[in-house]
């Protein structure tokens, strides 16, 4: 058979799998990879802070590296050290990108610092260096897309630059506590073995009172193509997370044409939503694998206690009914059978039954952690300063055994952009891509009759915010960037939420319209006064001229026209008087109504809880005892963090 | 060669002979007109009986005379005096109460009543108000006042103006001619005079040709000497006097084209008659003129209309008046017009070919169904029969359909036969 290379069954590690299928995790291209890296690290930071009840504080720095700087950074010789120039000759323009500029990979040092729980010294390598290492016992509303967190960023860093990540962390379980030690770890990941490869792992005394974690990665990317998404992501994240403070700095490389960017979104609330809880799987959401897994690890002794104890929403009577239904086709099923004795065929049968039974209690939505109308409202108010803002939270629903909750905010006027703009959040993370296919965008474009709410979809400035939280957001597409509009439950809630907000805007606009009507009424009536008075007076003058005989009751009138006591103006003055009286009456009644509808200027202001950290202040923040009174008006510029 | 030269020479121009076609009385006139003459005698008797009846003795059916609003034919000074009264009343209102309101008799369909004994529509006494303080009425109120002033001036000068003239006196206020036209009927009812008493007239529409002579503002008009086009019916019928005629009947034609045919064929000489058309929906002047002819000459009126609901509707306007001007129906309507043709039964009787019969549209049928319930149709059982046939066969035909038998079929065959047979209802 000669030189036939024998097929070897290669085992792929999870890390290897993700390394070769980066697009699934949002690492489609360098630009997107830069965006996703920042995203993953920022979300990790938020989770880390929230897990110990600290108000999150996230600082992101992106430093662009010129080629020389990059080579210097990684200690590799660049173009200046080339021996054979022909080797690098441009061949037929194939190395030019679509913009026509010379395609040269750009490299960035991304630093993300949080004030979270940190990692214990010994666990650092395993937490970062093994893909899919986390335990997934139960379900929970999470921010991240896959639970891959920083690991994909690590893989991307290794792939694009080969430079390991530097982590500085100090571990604590209590907010406000300054840990005594701080750890530093430089590592990368052995993709084939799916194991960490540690270069440095040290621990020293925490002299600088360091709290949290700081990641420093050097990765390939493209600020040019995805910088705008990164900025937009942070801005939207700040809207939905007003209890966190964010700062972002982009430092261009030497000789780069890009401009420096500095963003800061200070904390405007200390009202942090409660942590989402782990809950047991709902029977409607199970599959064969999951049942298998649960059966394997369950400490329960009987099938009955397994059903009632390991899954949510099954009462004992329902469990008994399910088992008797199961035993109908297979007599070996009994309430007392041990979970370990269930065969694969029986698992299939259990799954089939569980998925079709409708007697379960609805999935428990208390495990969800929505942003809260308060935070949503505050975030929108600070970022868009709209004329009118209404929020609405809908009752929780469920899709395939997974609870979900929809919160909607609709802002009108102010600094809102023109037309109807939609901002989407899934599990409190902004969704930026594929908005055209998303259920929220589609509902806004087609499902809402804006004109019925006196909102002109083209001329008005409207921002719509839809936040959906769920233990499993029904994303569509591999990128997990949008929710399809074929999930009826979600579509209904989104529609109803937007309608509820739009209805309130309609009331205000309706009053405005009525006031406008009164004005129009006045001008319309006034317009006809001259014509009507002239016509009347014209005939009267002729009557006087003709000296016709008229009944006694008109004698006084005729003589005053004759003596010019009554003129055209007498008529127009009287009519003007009438118009003023009539219209004022109508206006007053409308105004009374409008006051009842919350259009009073004072009611537009916000009362928010105290902000503990005092490094910054809103320009006119007034201490009114327990609450802060934030006046309406332009967002005040953030001056700085102090000594950060 | 020679043939080419011959063709090159221009043909000798024949001198056009302007010989007038002399149309004499038809030979069979006495036979054809036998039944018409009988009808004429009856008509004259009826009219005399009607005229001798005093107004108070008129039978208004379930309604009393006080329940109806009927306007009078007033002289200009009277109209002016009444306008002055309205103006004074309103001026007083403005000075005392700061606003003013016109009381305008309602011309809504609920206020329209068909009086069977009079065979016409009359206006009830219900009225509405039009106030300056209302946004929806302020414009109309102002236009009403302005038009009243303009009419007052016109009357004072003793001239007539057209509706168009009126509109152009204050385009800025009126904006659309329909708006200034629209208040004229209101002003008439408020004053209690006929529309023509306002001296605002529509432009010519009606035509008359045939054996009738009259004096119009001093000029003697002979409608047999008006060429083939006939005489336009003047908007001011009050200037027509001394009507004389030897016609046996009046032929009322719906359509211009049929009128032209009959005029050109000098049908009125063959069978002495007067031919009138208003080219579709009749204007006030034509309706008044027709009424005057009928009542002064005491001759019957024969209607020649399309066999479709619309044709019948036009006929109904001549006979019982339009709803819009029901207040003046006493001066405008000509009761007892005989429906000569073309009737639904004619379609088969005259073997109208299939291509001349048209299918009725849905809206035709709907109109027909409404018509059959109208009082003026129900008043004549023969008409109801014809309507039922029309609705059953769902076919309609225009008078021009008769042209399929030849262009002159209508004047040479159809009409003489109809008249001879006394085929009218």
PDB file of C-alpha atoms in Angstrom, chain A residues 50-51 53 140-141 243 271-277 366-372 375 428:
ATOM      1  CA  UNK A  50     -21.518  41.974  42.124  1.00  0.00           C
ATOM      2  CA  UNK A  51     -20.773  38.555  43.557  1.00  0.00           C
ATOM      3  CA  UNK A  53     -22.009  43.006  46.729  1.00  0.00           C
ATOM      4  CA  UNK A 140     -28.764  30.716  36.433  1.00  0.00           C
ATOM      5  CA  UNK A 141     -29.086  34.043  34.670  1.00  0.00           C
ATOM      6  CA  UNK A 243     -24.746  51.531  39.742  1.00  0.00           C
ATOM      7  CA  UNK A 271     -29.158  50.489  43.916  1.00  0.00           C
ATOM      8  CA  UNK A 272     -27.695  47.195  42.762  1.00  0.00           C
ATOM      9  CA  UNK A 273     -30.056  44.469  41.593  1.00  0.00           C
ATOM     10  CA  UNK A 274     -29.843  41.329  43.734  1.00  0.00           C
ATOM     11  CA  UNK A 275     -27.629  38.535  42.489  1.00  0.00           C
ATOM     12  CA  UNK A 276     -29.337  36.004  40.330  1.00  0.00           C
ATOM     13  CA  UNK A 277     -29.854  32.691  42.086  1.00  0.00           C
ATOM     14  CA  UNK A 366     -37.462  34.937  41.323  1.00  0.00           C
ATOM     15  CA  UNK A 367     -34.124  33.558  40.171  1.00  0.00           C
ATOM     16  CA  UNK A 368     -33.967  36.347  37.589  1.00  0.00           C
ATOM     17  CA  UNK A 369     -32.095  39.535  38.220  1.00  0.00           C
ATOM     18  CA  UNK A 370     -33.542  42.284  36.057  1.00  0.00           C
ATOM     19  CA  UNK A 371     -31.982  45.722  35.971  1.00  0.00           C
ATOM     20  CA  UNK A 372     -35.080  47.140  37.629  1.00  0.00           C
ATOM     21  CA  UNK A 375     -31.970  51.633  37.235  1.00  0.00           C
ATOM     22  CA  UNK A 428     -28.220  43.155  31.072  1.00  0.00           C
TER      23      UNK A 428
END
